Short mmCIF file of C-alpha atoms in Angstrom, two decimals:
data_model
loop_
_atom_site.label_atom_id
_atom_site.label_comp_id
_atom_site.label_asym_id
_atom_site.label_seq_id
_atom_site.Cartn_x
_atom_site.Cartn_y
_atom_site.Cartn_z
CA MET A 1 176.48 171.99 48.35
CA ASN A 2 174.68 172.08 44.99
CA SER A 3 175.94 168.63 44.04
CA ILE A 4 174.66 167.15 47.33
CA PHE A 5 171.18 168.51 46.77
CA LEU A 6 171.16 167.36 43.13
CA ARG A 7 172.04 163.85 44.24
CA ILE A 8 169.31 163.96 46.88
CA TYR A 9 166.69 165.16 44.42
CA GLY A 10 167.77 162.61 41.82
CA GLY A 11 167.52 159.82 44.38
CA ILE A 12 164.06 160.98 45.46
CA ILE A 13 162.80 160.99 41.86
CA ALA A 14 164.21 157.53 41.18
CA ALA A 15 162.68 156.20 44.39
CA LEU A 16 159.27 157.69 43.60
CA VAL A 17 159.27 156.18 40.10
CA LEU A 18 160.21 152.76 41.45
CA VAL A 19 157.61 152.97 44.22
CA ALA A 20 154.93 154.04 41.72
CA LEU A 21 155.64 151.03 39.49
CA LEU A 22 155.63 148.65 42.43
CA GLY A 23 152.46 150.23 43.76
CA VAL A 24 150.57 149.87 40.48
CA GLY A 25 151.53 146.21 40.19
CA ALA A 26 150.70 145.49 43.83
CA LEU A 27 147.33 147.22 43.59
CA GLN A 28 146.39 145.33 40.44
CA LEU A 29 147.32 141.97 41.95
CA THR A 30 145.56 142.73 45.21
CA ASN A 31 142.41 143.94 43.46
CA ASP A 32 142.25 140.69 41.47
CA VAL A 33 142.56 138.62 44.62
CA ARG A 34 140.01 140.71 46.49
CA SER A 35 137.62 140.53 43.56
CA ASP A 36 137.73 136.73 43.65
CA GLN A 37 137.23 136.72 47.41
CA TYR A 38 134.37 139.21 47.12
CA ARG A 39 132.49 137.11 44.58
CA GLU A 40 133.12 133.93 46.54
CA GLU A 41 131.77 135.46 49.77
CA LEU A 42 128.58 136.57 48.00
CA ALA A 43 127.99 133.28 46.20
CA ARG A 44 129.17 130.86 48.87
CA GLY A 45 126.12 130.70 51.11
CA THR A 46 123.53 130.58 48.30
CA PHE A 47 125.28 127.91 46.24
CA ARG A 48 126.01 125.77 49.30
CA LEU A 49 122.35 125.94 50.21
CA MET A 50 121.33 124.88 46.68
CA ALA A 51 123.97 122.12 46.59
CA ASP A 52 122.83 120.70 49.93
CA ASN A 53 119.21 120.68 48.78
CA LEU A 54 120.15 118.97 45.51
CA GLU A 55 122.10 116.30 47.37
CA ARG A 56 118.93 115.22 49.22
CA MET A 57 116.74 115.16 46.07
CA GLU A 58 116.00 112.43 43.56
CA GLU A 59 116.92 112.88 39.90
CA VAL A 60 113.49 114.17 38.87
CA ASP A 61 113.33 116.64 41.73
CA ARG A 62 116.82 117.86 40.88
CA ARG A 63 115.79 118.72 37.32
CA ARG A 64 112.72 120.57 38.54
CA ALA A 65 114.73 122.50 41.11
CA LEU A 66 117.35 123.46 38.54
CA VAL A 67 114.66 124.78 36.21
CA THR A 68 113.03 126.77 39.01
CA TRP A 69 116.28 128.22 40.30
CA SER A 70 117.54 128.98 36.77
CA ARG A 71 114.40 130.97 36.10
CA LEU A 72 114.80 132.78 39.41
CA LEU A 73 118.48 133.57 38.81
CA GLY A 74 118.04 134.37 35.14
CA VAL A 75 120.96 132.10 34.19
CA PRO A 76 121.14 128.38 33.41
CA LEU A 77 122.15 126.02 36.21
CA THR A 78 123.68 122.67 35.31
CA LEU A 79 124.93 119.56 37.05
CA GLU A 80 128.21 118.28 35.66
CA GLN A 81 130.70 115.58 36.54
CA LEU A 82 133.75 116.91 38.35
CA GLY A 83 136.13 115.47 35.77
CA SER A 84 134.37 117.14 32.85
CA GLU A 85 134.98 120.67 34.16
CA PRO A 86 138.09 122.56 32.93
CA LEU A 87 139.56 122.87 36.43
CA ASP A 88 143.10 122.30 37.59
CA GLY A 89 144.07 120.08 40.52
CA ARG A 90 144.13 122.94 43.00
CA ALA A 91 140.58 124.03 42.09
CA ARG A 92 139.27 120.48 42.26
CA GLY A 93 140.81 120.07 45.70
CA GLN A 94 139.03 123.19 46.87
CA LEU A 95 135.69 121.85 45.62
CA LEU A 96 136.21 118.50 47.32
CA ARG A 97 136.90 120.34 50.60
CA GLY A 98 133.47 121.95 50.36
CA GLN A 99 134.53 125.40 49.11
CA VAL A 100 132.58 127.38 46.53
CA LEU A 101 134.80 128.23 43.58
CA VAL A 102 134.33 131.45 41.60
CA GLU A 103 136.30 132.00 38.39
CA GLN A 104 136.10 135.42 36.80
CA THR A 105 135.39 135.34 33.05
CA GLY A 106 134.81 139.06 32.47
CA PRO A 107 134.66 142.44 34.20
CA HIS A 108 131.27 141.58 35.75
CA ALA A 109 130.88 137.86 34.92
CA ALA A 110 132.03 134.68 36.60
CA ILE A 111 131.47 130.91 36.65
CA VAL A 112 130.46 129.52 40.03
CA TYR A 113 131.17 125.90 41.02
CA SER A 114 129.76 124.14 44.08
CA LEU A 115 130.13 120.43 44.93
CA VAL A 116 126.77 118.67 45.25
CA SER A 117 127.86 115.12 46.05
CA ALA A 118 131.39 113.94 46.71
CA ALA A 119 130.33 110.33 46.15
CA GLU A 120 128.74 111.07 42.78
CA LYS A 121 131.29 113.84 42.02
CA LEU A 122 128.50 116.12 40.82
CA VAL A 123 129.21 119.85 40.55
CA LEU A 124 126.61 122.61 40.34
CA THR A 125 127.76 125.29 37.86
CA ALA A 126 126.36 128.63 36.78
CA GLU A 127 127.71 131.49 34.69
CA ILE A 128 126.28 134.71 36.04
CA GLU A 129 126.72 138.48 35.82
CA GLN A 130 126.26 141.18 38.47
CA ILE A 131 126.61 138.55 41.12
CA SER A 132 125.33 140.61 44.04
CA GLU A 133 122.04 141.67 42.41
CA GLN A 134 121.25 138.36 40.69
CA LEU A 135 121.83 136.24 43.76
CA ALA A 136 119.80 138.45 46.07
CA ARG A 137 116.35 137.25 45.08
CA ALA A 138 117.48 133.64 44.74
CA THR A 139 118.97 133.74 48.23
CA VAL A 140 115.75 135.10 49.70
CA TYR A 141 113.70 132.44 47.94
CA LEU A 142 115.91 129.58 49.07
CA LEU A 143 116.05 130.81 52.66
CA MET A 144 112.30 131.29 52.89
CA ASP A 145 111.74 127.86 51.37
CA GLU A 146 113.96 126.38 54.05
CA LEU A 147 112.49 128.38 56.95
CA VAL A 148 108.80 127.59 56.26
CA ARG A 149 109.52 123.97 57.17
CA TYR A 150 109.99 125.01 60.81
CA PRO A 151 107.60 126.46 63.39
CA ILE A 152 107.49 130.25 63.53
CA VAL A 153 109.24 130.47 66.90
CA GLU A 154 112.13 128.31 65.70
CA GLN A 155 112.72 130.16 62.43
CA PRO A 156 115.22 132.75 63.84
CA ARG A 157 117.30 129.95 65.36
CA ARG A 158 117.27 128.00 62.09
CA LEU A 159 118.33 131.09 60.15
CA ALA A 160 121.30 131.54 62.47
CA GLU A 161 122.25 127.89 61.96
CA LEU A 162 122.09 128.28 58.18
CA LYS A 163 124.24 131.41 58.26
CA ALA A 164 126.95 129.66 60.28
CA ALA A 165 126.79 126.33 58.44
CA LYS A 166 126.74 127.73 54.89
CA GLN A 167 129.15 130.59 55.69
CA PHE A 168 127.17 133.42 54.15
CA GLY A 169 129.37 136.45 53.52
CA TYR A 170 126.70 138.94 54.64
CA GLU A 171 124.13 139.42 57.39
CA LEU A 172 120.84 137.47 57.58
CA ARG A 173 118.12 138.60 59.98
CA LEU A 174 114.53 137.79 60.85
CA VAL A 175 112.85 140.87 62.33
CA THR A 176 109.42 142.38 62.56
CA LEU A 177 108.36 144.90 59.94
CA GLU A 178 108.44 147.79 62.43
CA LYS A 179 112.20 147.37 62.93
CA VAL A 180 113.07 147.66 59.23
CA ASP A 181 114.06 151.05 57.79
CA LEU A 182 111.73 151.38 54.74
CA ASP A 183 109.61 154.07 53.14
CA ASP A 184 105.82 153.72 52.91
CA ASP A 185 105.76 152.20 49.43
CA GLN A 186 108.43 149.65 50.28
CA ARG A 187 106.67 148.79 53.53
CA ARG A 188 103.40 148.17 51.63
CA ARG A 189 105.11 145.90 49.12
CA VAL A 190 106.78 143.88 51.88
CA GLU A 191 103.43 143.46 53.64
CA GLU A 192 102.04 142.03 50.39
CA GLY A 193 104.86 139.44 50.31
CA ASP A 194 106.96 141.14 47.65
CA THR A 195 110.77 141.37 47.68
CA VAL A 196 112.29 144.86 47.95
CA LEU A 197 115.81 146.06 47.15
CA ALA A 198 116.75 149.04 49.37
CA LEU A 199 119.84 151.19 48.89
CA GLY A 200 122.05 151.92 51.88
CA LYS A 201 122.47 155.47 53.20
CA GLY A 202 125.79 155.96 51.43
CA GLY A 203 124.56 154.46 48.18
CA ASP A 204 127.36 151.87 48.22
CA SER A 205 125.28 148.92 49.47
CA ILE A 206 121.90 147.24 49.03
CA ARG A 207 119.58 145.34 51.33
CA VAL A 208 117.06 142.72 50.24
CA ILE A 209 113.86 142.64 52.31
CA ALA A 210 111.07 140.14 51.85
CA GLY A 211 107.97 139.49 53.92
CA MET A 212 107.22 135.92 54.96
CA VAL A 213 103.52 135.36 54.39
CA GLY A 214 101.73 133.81 57.33
CA THR A 215 104.43 134.86 59.83
CA PRO A 216 105.28 138.08 61.68
CA TRP A 217 108.80 137.92 60.26
CA VAL A 218 110.54 139.96 57.61
CA LEU A 219 113.67 138.42 56.11
CA GLU A 220 116.46 141.00 55.66
CA VAL A 221 119.55 140.08 53.65
CA GLY A 222 122.58 142.34 53.66
CA PRO A 223 123.77 144.95 53.41
CA LEU A 224 125.71 143.80 50.34
CA TYR A 225 128.61 146.18 49.73
CA GLN A 226 130.37 146.97 46.52
CA MET A 227 133.97 145.89 46.37
CA ASN A 228 136.44 148.64 47.20
CA PRO A 229 139.15 148.44 44.52
CA TYR A 230 141.57 150.58 46.55
CA PRO A 231 141.96 148.95 49.97
CA THR A 232 143.26 151.30 52.63
CA GLU A 233 145.56 148.68 54.12
CA LEU A 234 147.40 148.25 50.83
CA LEU A 235 147.74 151.98 50.32
CA VAL A 236 149.29 152.27 53.78
CA LEU A 237 151.64 149.41 52.95
CA VAL A 238 152.67 151.08 49.70
CA GLY A 239 153.21 154.36 51.52
CA VAL A 240 155.40 152.71 54.16
CA LEU A 241 157.35 150.91 51.44
CA GLY A 242 157.84 154.16 49.57
CA LEU A 243 159.05 156.02 52.63
CA SER A 244 161.39 153.18 53.59
CA LEU A 245 162.88 152.95 50.12
CA THR A 246 163.24 156.71 49.84
CA GLY A 247 164.88 156.86 53.27
CA LEU A 248 167.31 154.09 52.31
CA ILE A 249 168.37 155.82 49.12
CA LEU A 250 168.79 159.15 50.84
CA TYR A 251 170.79 157.54 53.65
CA LEU A 252 173.16 155.90 51.16
CA LEU A 253 173.64 159.25 49.42
CA VAL A 254 174.30 161.38 52.47
CA ARG A 255 175.39 158.88 55.17
CA ARG A 256 178.55 160.87 55.97
CA LEU A 257 176.53 164.02 56.45
CA GLU A 258 174.08 162.08 58.59
CA ARG A 259 176.83 160.83 60.90
CA ARG A 260 177.97 164.39 61.52
CA LEU A 261 174.42 165.50 62.17
CA GLU A 262 173.96 162.60 64.58
CA GLY A 263 176.95 163.91 66.51
CA LEU A 264 175.25 167.28 66.76
CA GLU A 265 172.01 165.59 67.82
CA GLN A 266 173.72 163.61 70.57
CA ALA A 267 175.47 166.73 71.83
CA ALA A 268 172.16 168.61 71.84
CA SER A 269 170.53 165.78 73.80
CA LEU A 270 173.32 165.82 76.37
CA LEU A 271 173.04 169.59 76.64
CA ALA A 272 169.28 169.33 77.12
CA SER A 273 169.78 166.72 79.85
CA GLY A 274 171.86 169.18 81.87
CA GLN A 275 175.42 168.41 80.73
CA LEU A 276 176.20 172.01 79.86
CA ASP A 277 179.89 171.32 79.22
CA THR A 278 179.06 169.27 76.10
CA ARG A 279 180.86 170.39 72.93
CA VAL A 280 181.14 169.00 69.37
CA PRO A 281 184.18 168.94 67.07
CA SER A 282 183.84 171.79 64.59
CA LEU A 283 185.55 170.07 61.65
CA GLY A 284 185.31 171.56 58.18
CA THR A 285 184.11 174.88 56.86
CA ASP A 286 180.90 173.68 55.24
CA SER A 287 177.43 174.36 56.63
CA VAL A 288 177.66 171.51 59.16
CA GLY A 289 181.05 172.75 60.40
CA ARG A 290 179.68 176.26 60.80
CA LEU A 291 176.66 174.81 62.57
CA ALA A 292 178.97 173.00 65.00
CA SER A 293 180.85 176.22 65.75
CA ALA A 294 177.58 178.05 66.34
CA PHE A 295 176.41 175.20 68.57
CA ASN A 296 179.53 175.43 70.72
CA ALA A 297 179.11 179.18 71.08
CA MET A 298 175.50 178.67 72.07
CA ALA A 299 176.50 176.03 74.63
CA GLU A 300 179.00 178.42 76.20
CA GLN A 301 176.31 181.05 76.56
CA LEU A 302 173.77 178.58 77.91
CA GLN A 303 176.22 177.28 80.45
CA ARG A 304 176.52 180.77 81.90
CA LEU A 305 172.87 181.77 81.85
CA LEU A 306 170.52 178.82 81.60
CA GLY A 307 170.87 177.60 85.17
CA MET A 308 170.07 180.97 86.66
CA GLN A 309 167.15 181.63 84.32
CA ARG A 310 165.64 178.18 84.82
CA GLU A 311 165.74 178.47 88.60
CA MET A 312 164.25 181.92 88.71
CA VAL A 313 161.48 181.35 86.18
CA ARG A 314 160.43 178.17 87.95
CA ALA A 315 160.02 179.89 91.29
CA VAL A 316 158.83 183.42 90.49
CA SER A 317 155.17 182.51 90.00
CA HIS A 318 155.15 180.46 93.19
CA GLU A 319 156.81 183.18 95.27
CA LEU A 320 154.57 185.96 93.98
CA ARG A 321 151.29 184.08 94.38
CA THR A 322 150.85 184.47 98.15
CA PRO A 323 151.45 188.23 98.54
CA VAL A 324 149.46 189.00 95.41
CA ALA A 325 146.56 186.92 96.73
CA ARG A 326 146.71 188.76 100.06
CA LEU A 327 146.72 192.11 98.24
CA ARG A 328 143.67 191.11 96.23
CA PHE A 329 141.93 189.99 99.41
CA GLY A 330 142.83 193.26 101.14
CA LEU A 331 141.39 195.30 98.26
CA GLU A 332 138.14 193.37 98.46
CA MET A 333 137.93 193.79 102.22
CA ILE A 334 138.62 197.56 102.08
CA GLY A 335 135.52 197.96 99.96
CA ASP A 336 133.47 196.11 102.56
CA ALA A 337 135.04 197.78 105.63
CA GLU A 338 132.54 199.45 107.90
CA ASN A 339 134.82 202.06 109.45
CA ASP A 340 138.20 203.78 109.11
CA GLN A 341 139.81 201.54 111.72
CA ALA A 342 138.98 198.40 109.73
CA ARG A 343 140.21 200.01 106.51
CA LEU A 344 143.45 201.05 108.21
CA LYS A 345 143.98 197.45 109.35
CA TYR A 346 143.68 196.09 105.82
CA MET A 347 145.81 198.91 104.38
CA THR A 348 148.55 198.12 106.90
CA GLY A 349 148.48 194.49 105.86
CA MET A 350 148.64 195.46 102.18
CA ASP A 351 151.62 197.71 102.88
CA SER A 352 153.36 194.75 104.51
CA ASP A 353 152.64 192.63 101.43
CA ILE A 354 154.04 195.36 99.17
CA GLN A 355 157.20 195.46 101.27
CA GLU A 356 157.48 191.68 100.94
CA LEU A 357 157.13 191.95 97.15
CA ASP A 358 159.71 194.71 97.07
CA LYS A 359 162.11 192.60 99.09
CA LEU A 360 161.57 189.61 96.81
CA VAL A 361 162.21 191.67 93.69
CA ASP A 362 165.33 193.13 95.26
CA GLU A 363 166.68 189.68 96.14
CA MET A 364 165.89 188.39 92.66
CA LEU A 365 167.72 191.28 91.04
CA VAL A 366 170.75 190.79 93.28
CA TYR A 367 170.79 187.05 92.59
CA ALA A 368 170.43 187.56 88.83
CA ARG A 369 173.22 190.13 88.82
CA LEU A 370 175.53 187.80 90.73
CA GLU A 371 174.69 184.80 88.50
CA GLN A 372 175.37 186.63 85.23
CA GLY A 373 179.07 186.88 85.96
CA SER A 374 181.60 188.25 88.33
CA PRO A 375 180.52 191.75 89.41
CA ALA A 376 182.98 194.61 89.59
CA LEU A 377 184.22 194.06 93.15
CA ASN A 378 186.11 196.96 94.67
CA TYR A 379 188.06 195.36 97.50
CA GLU A 380 188.75 197.48 100.56
CA ALA A 381 190.28 196.98 103.95
CA VAL A 382 187.29 196.45 106.21
CA ASP A 383 186.85 195.61 109.88
CA LEU A 384 185.07 192.24 110.00
CA ARG A 385 184.11 192.68 113.67
CA ALA A 386 182.56 196.06 112.94
CA ILE A 387 180.48 194.63 110.10
CA LEU A 388 179.22 191.81 112.33
CA GLU A 389 178.28 194.27 115.08
CA GLN A 390 176.47 196.40 112.51
CA VAL A 391 174.48 193.35 111.34
CA ILE A 392 173.55 192.55 114.96
CA ASP A 393 172.36 196.12 115.55
CA GLU A 394 170.23 196.02 112.39
CA LEU A 395 168.58 192.65 113.01
CA ALA A 396 168.23 192.46 116.81
CA PRO A 397 165.06 194.63 116.97
CA LEU A 398 163.26 192.47 114.40
CA ARG A 399 162.70 189.53 116.78
CA GLY A 400 162.73 190.56 120.40
CA ASN A 401 162.38 187.01 121.65
CA VAL A 402 165.62 185.92 119.94
CA ARG A 403 168.91 186.88 121.57
CA ILE A 404 171.69 187.53 119.07
CA GLU A 405 175.27 187.92 120.27
CA LEU A 406 178.86 188.02 119.07
CA GLY A 407 180.63 185.07 120.66
CA ALA A 408 184.30 184.30 121.28
CA SER A 409 186.35 185.29 118.23
CA GLN A 410 189.98 185.41 117.14
CA ASP A 411 191.66 188.41 115.53
CA ALA A 412 194.64 188.31 113.15
CA PRO A 413 197.62 186.56 114.86
CA GLU A 414 200.16 189.21 113.83
CA GLY A 415 198.06 192.12 115.09
CA GLY A 416 195.87 194.45 113.15
CA GLY A 417 192.61 193.41 114.77
CA ALA A 418 189.92 192.07 112.42
CA ILE A 419 191.01 193.91 109.26
CA ILE A 420 190.52 191.92 106.04
CA GLU A 421 190.13 192.63 102.31
CA ALA A 422 186.59 192.41 100.95
CA GLU A 423 183.90 194.25 99.03
CA PRO A 424 182.12 195.86 102.00
CA ARG A 425 178.68 196.23 100.40
CA TYR A 426 178.43 192.61 99.19
CA LEU A 427 180.03 191.16 102.35
CA HIS A 428 177.53 193.08 104.47
CA ARG A 429 174.70 191.70 102.32
CA ALA A 430 175.97 188.13 102.68
CA LEU A 431 176.28 188.36 106.46
CA LEU A 432 172.90 190.08 106.73
CA ASN A 433 171.21 187.27 104.76
CA LEU A 434 172.98 184.55 106.72
CA VAL A 435 172.10 185.97 110.15
CA SER A 436 168.51 186.73 109.04
CA ASN A 437 168.12 183.09 108.04
CA ALA A 438 169.40 181.95 111.45
CA MET A 439 167.02 184.29 113.29
CA ARG A 440 164.01 183.06 111.32
CA HIS A 441 164.62 179.46 112.39
CA ALA A 442 166.04 180.03 115.88
CA ASP A 443 163.99 179.37 118.98
CA SER A 444 165.66 181.94 121.23
CA HIS A 445 169.41 182.26 120.57
CA VAL A 446 171.76 183.11 117.66
CA ARG A 447 175.53 183.37 118.04
CA LEU A 448 178.09 184.90 115.65
CA SER A 449 181.82 184.32 115.79
CA TYR A 450 184.87 184.81 113.55
CA ARG A 451 188.44 183.67 113.27
CA ILE A 452 191.14 185.35 111.21
CA GLY A 453 194.22 183.34 110.30
CA PRO A 454 197.38 184.23 108.40
CA ARG A 455 195.77 183.53 105.01
CA ARG A 456 192.07 182.92 105.50
CA CYS A 457 189.20 184.22 107.58
CA ARG A 458 186.07 182.46 108.78
CA VAL A 459 182.64 183.46 110.09
CA ASP A 460 180.33 181.02 111.92
CA VAL A 461 176.61 181.62 112.51
CA GLU A 462 174.84 179.25 114.93
CA ASP A 463 171.24 178.98 116.10
CA ASP A 464 169.23 176.81 118.49
CA GLY A 465 166.55 175.94 115.94
CA PRO A 466 165.57 172.49 114.59
CA GLY A 467 168.67 172.22 112.38
CA ILE A 468 168.91 170.89 108.83
CA PRO A 469 169.16 167.20 107.80
CA GLU A 470 172.58 166.23 106.50
CA ALA A 471 171.09 164.98 103.23
CA ALA A 472 169.97 168.56 102.49
CA TRP A 473 173.23 170.36 103.30
CA GLU A 474 174.21 170.83 99.67
CA ARG A 475 170.71 171.64 98.44
CA VAL A 476 170.07 174.25 101.11
CA PHE A 477 172.03 176.83 99.09
CA ALA A 478 169.92 176.26 95.96
CA PRO A 479 167.65 179.19 95.04
CA PHE A 480 164.01 179.05 96.16
CA LEU A 481 164.58 175.85 98.11
CA ARG A 482 162.01 174.99 100.80
CA LEU A 483 163.07 172.08 102.97
CA ASP A 484 159.97 172.46 105.10
CA ASP A 485 157.36 174.57 103.35
CA SER A 486 155.18 175.18 106.38
CA ARG A 487 158.11 176.22 108.56
CA THR A 488 159.52 178.47 105.88
CA ARG A 489 156.22 180.18 105.30
CA ALA A 490 155.73 180.68 109.01
CA SER A 491 159.14 182.27 109.40
CA GLY A 492 159.17 184.21 106.13
CA GLY A 493 161.82 184.29 103.43
CA HIS A 494 161.82 183.45 99.76
CA GLY A 495 164.62 180.92 99.46
CA LEU A 496 167.08 183.32 97.79
CA GLY A 497 169.00 184.53 100.84
CA LEU A 498 171.40 181.58 101.14
CA SER A 499 171.86 181.47 97.35
CA ILE A 500 173.01 185.08 97.42
CA VAL A 501 175.34 184.28 100.33
CA ARG A 502 176.94 181.41 98.45
CA ARG A 503 177.38 183.48 95.28
CA ILE A 504 178.92 186.47 97.10
CA ILE A 505 181.40 184.27 98.93
CA TYR A 506 182.16 182.46 95.66
CA TRP A 507 183.13 185.76 94.03
CA HIS A 508 185.37 186.37 97.07
CA ALA A 509 187.11 183.05 96.15
CA GLY A 510 185.62 181.37 99.21
CA ARG A 511 182.93 178.83 100.04
CA ALA A 512 179.82 178.55 102.22
CA SER A 513 179.05 175.36 104.11
CA ILE A 514 176.86 173.93 106.85
CA SER A 515 177.61 171.48 109.67
CA ARG A 516 176.03 169.95 112.78
CA SER A 517 178.81 171.10 115.18
CA SER A 518 176.76 173.96 116.62
CA SER A 519 177.04 174.16 120.41
CA LEU A 520 173.50 175.62 120.48
CA GLY A 521 171.97 172.45 119.03
CA GLY A 522 170.73 173.86 115.74
CA ALA A 523 172.41 174.58 112.40
CA GLN A 524 175.85 176.13 111.96
CA PHE A 525 176.68 177.99 108.76
CA SER A 526 180.31 178.81 107.99
CA LEU A 527 181.83 181.24 105.50
CA VAL A 528 185.52 180.83 104.62
CA TRP A 529 187.39 183.07 102.15
CA PRO A 530 190.92 184.45 101.63
CA ARG A 531 191.99 187.21 103.95
CA GLN A 532 193.67 189.02 101.07
CA GLN A 533 192.09 189.09 97.59
CA GLU A 534 193.87 188.86 94.27
CA GLY A 535 193.76 192.28 92.68
CA GLY A 536 193.02 193.82 96.07
CA LEU A 537 195.10 196.22 98.12
CA HIS A 538 197.96 193.69 98.32
CA GLY A 539 197.30 191.92 95.01
#
């Protein structure tokens, strides 16, 4: 085990070192590229505007403009022939396509090239520092000089055209002074026609605001942001690369262990999906082998208990809600009752709800006890006919409008009447639940009958109720099942009675089923189990 972990840790360290080296190189390269793009975006619009103006001027006007703009920028501007500049073929091609070329010459310095005339092959060049601050005032001057040539109402449209045509890398707006976020001193200076540099709220950007004398407009340039040397996208890419490389190295180191763990994962997924008979090979005595053995033991336990627990937990809250709500209502109404007769009425109803809760808890306990494993069944020789007659006597008074009778039956063929081997207490409970279910759904008639053969015995319970759809015959024995919620609520019951019947007959090595062969027109439930039990009186 120690060697596996040492290999894993060694691989992680090697991967981290490699990722760190790759990340440093990638960040440096990306920052250089972004720096060039950043400078080009800031300079592009201004230098294109100057180049276009120079192209329309005569030689004398060009010299005057260069002097004026050089003084405004604080750096010399020159016009050179394209061939005289130390540019490679790729850079010259970019200039001829109308791009503004920015070549970095220092940490904060760069040479800017912009083509003035393709026919004359003239290039405007300038070597500047702090490109964002130096170009700000020049940009404002050039834009205002261009806008004053147009009527006031057309100036916003012209500014939008200039922004799109010259591809400025920042916002340009003409607004009224009231819409600009400035302090009092800055507002006064703008009103006087001065140019103001305003810091952004985060301190990482500037805006250039200048008032246009003789117009209601204020020209706002920016915000101009500082370049972010650590782009988030690249950091995410480096992180993904690091995780991928680390995962690859770890997979190569422990791929055999991973395959075994995948087997455990697949088995756990199958177990979670309901395939409780899923097991994994418990090969080896290492930690994974011991984990597999523990998993198999857990699966065995879950197979016995999980189904019962899941069914009961799912239904308990639903089954308890109605009687608890009625009890709460009864308590509230007792406090508002005007006389003893009214209070007695609500107390009687609450007592009925308590009895219903008690019955539900009793059925849940019986069902849980039967689901946990085979109970200790003490088989005895019992008279099946006598048990059925006892069930009739107990249930007949509960619904006076339903006639319950013992129909034509068949005793043991070799004599002995209706004597069979069974656990009398549980068999009585199963028959009681089955007949109670029939009485709840019957319209007026329930019939019981039995047949005892040489090896097996059978009990049939029929009613004249609405019956059960064939598609629901198997599900009807599931706990808490409600095929028709309104009917079930009207007739009572919690959905556990038939589940208890099925489980009791199962522990008697028999089965419970339903069919549509009832002569009364409703449902017919049948219980079939061995006449003599293994381990019983004759076992």
